[in-house]
Short mmCIF file of C-alpha atoms in Angstrom, two decimals:
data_model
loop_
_atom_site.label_atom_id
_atom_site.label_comp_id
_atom_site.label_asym_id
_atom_site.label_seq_id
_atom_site.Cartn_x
_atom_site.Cartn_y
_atom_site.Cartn_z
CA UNK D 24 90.55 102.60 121.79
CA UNK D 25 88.04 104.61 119.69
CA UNK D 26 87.72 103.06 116.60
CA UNK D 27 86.43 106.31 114.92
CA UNK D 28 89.87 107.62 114.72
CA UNK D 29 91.89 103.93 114.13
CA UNK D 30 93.27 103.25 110.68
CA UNK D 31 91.88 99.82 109.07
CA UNK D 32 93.74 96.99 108.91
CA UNK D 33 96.95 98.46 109.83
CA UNK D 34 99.00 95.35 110.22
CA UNK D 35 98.35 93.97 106.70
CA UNK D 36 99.03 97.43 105.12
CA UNK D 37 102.86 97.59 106.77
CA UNK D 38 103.65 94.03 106.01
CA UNK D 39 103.01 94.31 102.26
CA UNK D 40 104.16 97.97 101.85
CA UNK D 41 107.82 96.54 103.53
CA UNK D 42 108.59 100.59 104.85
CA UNK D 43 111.80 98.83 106.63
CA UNK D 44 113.10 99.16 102.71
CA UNK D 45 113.21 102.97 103.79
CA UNK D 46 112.16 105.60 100.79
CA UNK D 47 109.46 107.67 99.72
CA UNK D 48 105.78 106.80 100.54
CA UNK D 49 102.52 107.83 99.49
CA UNK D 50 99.47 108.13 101.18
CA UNK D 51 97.40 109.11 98.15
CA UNK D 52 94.29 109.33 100.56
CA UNK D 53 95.82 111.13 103.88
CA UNK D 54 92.57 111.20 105.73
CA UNK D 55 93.58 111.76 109.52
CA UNK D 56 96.57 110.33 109.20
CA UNK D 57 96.51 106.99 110.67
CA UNK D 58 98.25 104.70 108.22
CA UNK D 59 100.67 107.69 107.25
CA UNK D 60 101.27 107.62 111.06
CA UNK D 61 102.29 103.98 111.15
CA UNK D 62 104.45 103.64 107.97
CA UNK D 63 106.52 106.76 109.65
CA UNK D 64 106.51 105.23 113.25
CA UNK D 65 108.33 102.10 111.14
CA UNK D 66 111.46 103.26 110.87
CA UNK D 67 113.27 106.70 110.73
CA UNK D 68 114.56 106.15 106.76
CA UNK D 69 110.59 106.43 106.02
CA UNK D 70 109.14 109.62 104.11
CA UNK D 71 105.88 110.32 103.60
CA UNK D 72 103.78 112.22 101.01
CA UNK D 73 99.85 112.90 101.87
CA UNK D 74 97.31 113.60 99.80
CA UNK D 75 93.92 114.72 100.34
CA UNK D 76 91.05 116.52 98.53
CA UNK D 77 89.21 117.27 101.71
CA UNK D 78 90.68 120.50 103.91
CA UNK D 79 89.85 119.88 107.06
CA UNK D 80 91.18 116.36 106.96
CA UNK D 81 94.33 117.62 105.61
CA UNK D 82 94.64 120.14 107.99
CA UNK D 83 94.06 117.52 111.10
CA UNK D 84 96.46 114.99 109.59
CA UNK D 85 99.40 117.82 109.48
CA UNK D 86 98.93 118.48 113.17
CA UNK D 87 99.23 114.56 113.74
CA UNK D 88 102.16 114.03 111.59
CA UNK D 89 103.78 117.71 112.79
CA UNK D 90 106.21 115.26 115.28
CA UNK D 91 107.49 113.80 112.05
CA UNK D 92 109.27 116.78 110.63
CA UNK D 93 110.73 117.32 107.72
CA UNK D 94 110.45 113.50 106.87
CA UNK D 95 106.37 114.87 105.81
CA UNK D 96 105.24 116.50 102.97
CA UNK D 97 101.22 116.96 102.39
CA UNK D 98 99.29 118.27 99.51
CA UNK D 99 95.89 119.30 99.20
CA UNK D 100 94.63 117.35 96.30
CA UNK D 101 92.56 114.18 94.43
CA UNK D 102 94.05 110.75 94.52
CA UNK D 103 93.62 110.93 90.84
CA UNK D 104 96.25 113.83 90.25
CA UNK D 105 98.94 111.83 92.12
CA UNK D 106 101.17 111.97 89.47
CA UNK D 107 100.62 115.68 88.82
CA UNK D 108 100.58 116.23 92.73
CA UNK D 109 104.11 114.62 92.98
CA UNK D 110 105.81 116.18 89.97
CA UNK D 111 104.52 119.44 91.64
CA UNK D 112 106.59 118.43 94.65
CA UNK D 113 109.80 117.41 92.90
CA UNK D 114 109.23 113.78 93.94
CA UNK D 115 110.60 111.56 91.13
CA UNK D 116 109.79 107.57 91.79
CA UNK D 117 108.25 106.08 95.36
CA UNK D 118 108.65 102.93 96.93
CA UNK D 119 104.99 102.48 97.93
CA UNK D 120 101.41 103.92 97.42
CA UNK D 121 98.53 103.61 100.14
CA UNK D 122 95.20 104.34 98.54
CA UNK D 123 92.22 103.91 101.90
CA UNK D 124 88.89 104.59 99.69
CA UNK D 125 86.90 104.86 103.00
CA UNK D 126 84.62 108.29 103.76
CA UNK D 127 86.92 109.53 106.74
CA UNK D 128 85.21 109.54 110.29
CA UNK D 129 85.56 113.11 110.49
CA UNK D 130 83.91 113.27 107.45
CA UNK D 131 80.71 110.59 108.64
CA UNK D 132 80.91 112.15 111.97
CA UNK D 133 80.50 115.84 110.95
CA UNK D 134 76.90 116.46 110.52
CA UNK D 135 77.17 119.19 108.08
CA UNK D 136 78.97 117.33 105.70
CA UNK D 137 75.37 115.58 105.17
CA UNK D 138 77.37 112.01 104.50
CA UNK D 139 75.35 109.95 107.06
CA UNK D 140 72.36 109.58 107.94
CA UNK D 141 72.38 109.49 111.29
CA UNK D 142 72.09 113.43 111.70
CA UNK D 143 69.35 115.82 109.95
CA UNK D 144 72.08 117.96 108.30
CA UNK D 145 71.96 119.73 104.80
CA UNK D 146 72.66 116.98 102.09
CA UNK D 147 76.17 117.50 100.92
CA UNK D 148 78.33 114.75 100.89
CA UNK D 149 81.25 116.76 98.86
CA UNK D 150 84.69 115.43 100.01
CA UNK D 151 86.38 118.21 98.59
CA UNK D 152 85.91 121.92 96.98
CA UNK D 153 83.45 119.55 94.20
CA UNK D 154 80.61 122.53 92.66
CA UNK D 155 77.53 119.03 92.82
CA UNK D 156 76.10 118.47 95.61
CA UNK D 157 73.62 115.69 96.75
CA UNK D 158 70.45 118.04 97.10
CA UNK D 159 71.19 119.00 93.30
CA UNK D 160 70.99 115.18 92.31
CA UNK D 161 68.07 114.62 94.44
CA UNK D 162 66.55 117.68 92.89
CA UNK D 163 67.65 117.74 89.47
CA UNK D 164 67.86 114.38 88.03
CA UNK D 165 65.01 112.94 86.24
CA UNK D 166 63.56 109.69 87.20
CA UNK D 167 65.68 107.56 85.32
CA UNK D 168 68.88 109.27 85.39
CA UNK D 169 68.28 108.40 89.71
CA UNK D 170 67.29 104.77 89.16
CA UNK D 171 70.65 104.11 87.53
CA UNK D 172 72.85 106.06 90.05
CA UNK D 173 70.96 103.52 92.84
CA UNK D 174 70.97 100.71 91.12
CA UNK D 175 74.57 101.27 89.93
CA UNK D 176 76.75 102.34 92.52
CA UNK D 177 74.32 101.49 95.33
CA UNK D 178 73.10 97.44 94.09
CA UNK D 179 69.53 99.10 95.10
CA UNK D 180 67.29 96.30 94.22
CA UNK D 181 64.51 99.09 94.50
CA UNK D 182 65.87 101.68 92.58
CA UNK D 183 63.30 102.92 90.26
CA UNK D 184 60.80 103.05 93.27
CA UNK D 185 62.90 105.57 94.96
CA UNK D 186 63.39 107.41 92.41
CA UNK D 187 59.63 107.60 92.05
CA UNK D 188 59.38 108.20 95.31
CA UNK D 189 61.65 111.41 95.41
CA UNK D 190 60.72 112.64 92.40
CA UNK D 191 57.19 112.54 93.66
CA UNK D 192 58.01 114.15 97.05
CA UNK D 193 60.05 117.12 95.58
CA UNK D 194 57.20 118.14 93.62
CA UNK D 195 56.18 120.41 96.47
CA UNK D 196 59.14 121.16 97.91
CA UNK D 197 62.89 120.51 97.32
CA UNK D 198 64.70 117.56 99.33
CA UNK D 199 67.23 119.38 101.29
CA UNK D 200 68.23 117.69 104.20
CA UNK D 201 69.67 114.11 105.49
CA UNK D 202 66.46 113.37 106.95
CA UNK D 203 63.67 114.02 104.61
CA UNK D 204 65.66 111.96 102.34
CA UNK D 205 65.52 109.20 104.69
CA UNK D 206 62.22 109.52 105.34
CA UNK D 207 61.67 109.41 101.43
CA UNK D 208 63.66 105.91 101.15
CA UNK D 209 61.68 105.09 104.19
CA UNK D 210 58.68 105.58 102.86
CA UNK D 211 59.62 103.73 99.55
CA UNK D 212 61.00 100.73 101.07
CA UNK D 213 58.16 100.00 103.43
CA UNK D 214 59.79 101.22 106.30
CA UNK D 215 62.06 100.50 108.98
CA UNK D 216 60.36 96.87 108.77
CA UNK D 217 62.55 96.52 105.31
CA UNK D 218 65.71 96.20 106.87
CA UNK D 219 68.20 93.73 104.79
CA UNK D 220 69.91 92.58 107.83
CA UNK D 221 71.71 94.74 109.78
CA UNK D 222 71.92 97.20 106.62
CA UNK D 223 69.70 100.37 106.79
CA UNK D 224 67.03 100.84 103.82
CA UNK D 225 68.95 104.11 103.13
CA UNK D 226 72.08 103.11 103.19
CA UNK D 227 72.58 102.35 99.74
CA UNK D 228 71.27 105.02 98.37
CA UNK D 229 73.08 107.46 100.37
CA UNK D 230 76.16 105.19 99.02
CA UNK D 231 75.30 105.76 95.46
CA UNK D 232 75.04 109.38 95.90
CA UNK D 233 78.62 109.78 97.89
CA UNK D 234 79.68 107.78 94.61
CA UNK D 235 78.13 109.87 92.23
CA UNK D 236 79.16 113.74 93.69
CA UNK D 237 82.48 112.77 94.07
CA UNK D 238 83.33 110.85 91.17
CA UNK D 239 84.94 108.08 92.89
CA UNK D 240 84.60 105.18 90.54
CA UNK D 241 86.18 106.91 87.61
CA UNK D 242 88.70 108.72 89.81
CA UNK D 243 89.53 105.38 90.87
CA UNK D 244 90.22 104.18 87.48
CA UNK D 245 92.33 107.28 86.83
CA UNK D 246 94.04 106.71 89.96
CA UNK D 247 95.28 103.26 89.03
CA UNK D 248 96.21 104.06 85.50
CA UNK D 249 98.71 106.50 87.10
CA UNK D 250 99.81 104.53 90.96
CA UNK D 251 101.96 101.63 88.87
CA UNK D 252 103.73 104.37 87.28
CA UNK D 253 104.89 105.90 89.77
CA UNK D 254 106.74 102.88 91.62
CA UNK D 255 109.98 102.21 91.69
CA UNK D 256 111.35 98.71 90.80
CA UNK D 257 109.90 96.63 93.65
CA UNK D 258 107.76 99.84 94.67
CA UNK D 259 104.41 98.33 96.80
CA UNK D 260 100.96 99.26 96.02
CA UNK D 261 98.12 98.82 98.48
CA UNK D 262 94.29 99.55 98.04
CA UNK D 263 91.51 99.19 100.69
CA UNK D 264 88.05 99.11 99.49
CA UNK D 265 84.92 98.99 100.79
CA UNK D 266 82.38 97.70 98.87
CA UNK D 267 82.06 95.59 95.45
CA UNK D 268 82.00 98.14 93.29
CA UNK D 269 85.30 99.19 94.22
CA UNK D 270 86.92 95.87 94.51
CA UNK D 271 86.07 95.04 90.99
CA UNK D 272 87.86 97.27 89.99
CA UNK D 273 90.92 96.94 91.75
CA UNK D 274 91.01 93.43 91.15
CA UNK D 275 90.48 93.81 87.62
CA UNK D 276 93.26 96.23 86.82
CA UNK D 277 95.78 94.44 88.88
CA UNK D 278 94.99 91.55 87.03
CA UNK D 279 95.55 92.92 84.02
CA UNK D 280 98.59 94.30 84.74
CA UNK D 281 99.63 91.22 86.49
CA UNK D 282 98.83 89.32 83.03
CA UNK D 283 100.58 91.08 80.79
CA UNK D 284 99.99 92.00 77.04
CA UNK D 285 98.91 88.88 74.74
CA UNK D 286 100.50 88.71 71.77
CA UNK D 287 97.82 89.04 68.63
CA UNK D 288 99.49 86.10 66.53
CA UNK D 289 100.05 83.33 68.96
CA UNK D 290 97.63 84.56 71.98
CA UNK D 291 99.65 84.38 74.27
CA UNK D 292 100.89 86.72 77.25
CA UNK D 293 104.08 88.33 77.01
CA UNK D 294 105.74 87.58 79.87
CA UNK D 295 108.16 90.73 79.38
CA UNK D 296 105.09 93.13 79.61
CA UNK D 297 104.07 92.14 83.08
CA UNK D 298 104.31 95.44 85.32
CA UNK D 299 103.44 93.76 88.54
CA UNK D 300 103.14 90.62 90.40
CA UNK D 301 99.95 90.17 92.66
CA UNK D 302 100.60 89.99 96.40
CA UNK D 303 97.42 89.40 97.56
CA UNK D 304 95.26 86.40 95.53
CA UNK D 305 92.40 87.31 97.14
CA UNK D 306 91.31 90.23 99.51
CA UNK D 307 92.43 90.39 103.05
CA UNK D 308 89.74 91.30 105.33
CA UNK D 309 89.60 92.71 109.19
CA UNK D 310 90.32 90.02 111.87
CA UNK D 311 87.53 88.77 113.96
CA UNK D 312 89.19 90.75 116.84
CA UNK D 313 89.29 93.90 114.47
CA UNK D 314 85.99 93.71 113.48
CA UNK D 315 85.31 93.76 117.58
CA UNK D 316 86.89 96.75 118.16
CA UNK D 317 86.81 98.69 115.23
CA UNK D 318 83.30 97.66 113.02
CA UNK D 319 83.51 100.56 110.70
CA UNK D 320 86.32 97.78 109.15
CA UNK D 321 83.71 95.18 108.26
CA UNK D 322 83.57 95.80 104.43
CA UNK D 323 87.12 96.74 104.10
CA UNK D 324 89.10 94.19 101.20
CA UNK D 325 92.93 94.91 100.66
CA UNK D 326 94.61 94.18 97.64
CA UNK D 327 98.30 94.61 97.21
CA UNK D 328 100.90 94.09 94.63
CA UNK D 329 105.03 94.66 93.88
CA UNK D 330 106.00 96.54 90.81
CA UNK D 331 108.46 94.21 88.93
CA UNK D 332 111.47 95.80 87.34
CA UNK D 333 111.89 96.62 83.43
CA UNK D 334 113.68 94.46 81.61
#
């Protein structure tokens, strides 16, 4: 099985989500299709809205789902519109959301796209029809304004040395491709001999920047603020992250939500303003024989919850 074009942890997303309850589903980050493939493979009462910002993902995960029908609707789109991108579609309340906040493997595994690494391609790393590109942060931001990107969204522990490092390198010329970048961070970090573990010394700050052009964190926020809304009463929510950043906030809204408003006079939560009850305590993460077939799932942490009815 290839794992670049398998869907992470597939099992655990179909058990919480419960598509046997039949309805209206969301995959509010389509990719190439996988999960949307399994929640309509789970029973024929299943329908399925998919969302994606990114073209050609959309376009590939329409010819995978074409067997499907009628039963599929797609729309080109951010997660964080979802409940623009469904009133555009007539769609009133769903019984369960799917947000995956992985980079697709088209995406990693297109060198053009500039999102890894492992290819000397023109740095990019737009998911969608975005106007920033990496090569304008690498080339535009000051010194500092780099350093906090890093050390923010990558947990760069040498952060303002990069950023030395490129801004002293573009001096001459601009930093245009995947691999003078590297070579930069390279350079900065001492070198291949700087590895922390298995993790490459660029990884993180090719991490930070896929963060920062796209907008993820905050369109994560956004996209929470919205997903709960659009449940029905015992409507599922799932969210698969991949790294800390992420997490915390997932965790941190649910929990919120799961809690309740506290009343100013006593302190107290009021039990009546709880939209949701928490499904998963703590993250579920990849199997030991998922990881073996399929490492691209090693960071992944699901989080789930049920939408409880208004009183």
């Amino acid at each position: 099985m290839n794992a670049a074009h398998v869907p992470v942890l597939v099992a655990e997303t179909l058990a919480l989500l419960a598509p046997e309850r039949g309805g209206v589903f969301v995959d509010a980050t389509l990719g190439l299709g996988g999960h949307a493939e399994a929640l309509l493979e789970a029973g024929p009462d299943v329908q399925l809205v998919g969302i994606d910002r990114d073209p050609q993902a959309l376009e590939r995960a329409q010819a995978r789902l074409a067997r499907f029908g009628d039963r599929v609707r797609t729309a080109l789109g951010n997660f964080d519109q979802i409940s623009a991108t469904l009133r555009g579609l007539g769609v009133g309340k769903v019984a369960g959301i799917l947000a995956d906040l992985g980079v697709s493997s088209m995406q990693l595994d297109t060198p053009e796209r500039g999102f890894s690494f492992r290819f000397d391609a023109p740095l990019d790393m737009r998911m969608g029809a975005g106007d920033v590109t990496a090569a304008d942060l690498v080339n535009g931001c000051s010194e500092g304004e780099l350093s906090k990107i890093f050390q923010e969204y990558g947990e760069e522990h040498q952060a303002r040395r990069i950023a030395r490092a490129i801004v002293a390198s573009r001096v001459g010329k601009p930093i245009e491709t995947t691999a003078e970048l590297r070579a930069v961070i390279d350079r900065a970090k001492g070198g291949h001999r700087d590895r922390e573990g298995r993790v490459d010394p660029a990884t993180r700050v090719f991490q930070a920047l896929r963060i920062e052009v796209n907008q993820e964190l905050q369109g994560l926020e956004r996209f929470l603020d919205q997903a709960i809304g659009e449940l029905d009463a015992e409507g599922r929510l799932v969210v698969i992250s991949y790294h800390s950043l992420e997490d915390r906030i997932v965790k941190n809204n649910l929990r919120d939500l799961a809690r309740g408003e506290v009343d100013e006079i006593t302190g107290r939560t009021r039990s009546e303003s709880r939209a949701i009850e928490l499904l998963t305590k703590k993250p579920l993460r990849p199997s030991d024989a998922e990881l073996e077939w399929n490492p691209r799932s090693r960071s992944a942490r699901l989080r789930a919850a049920r939408r409880l009815a208004t009183p």
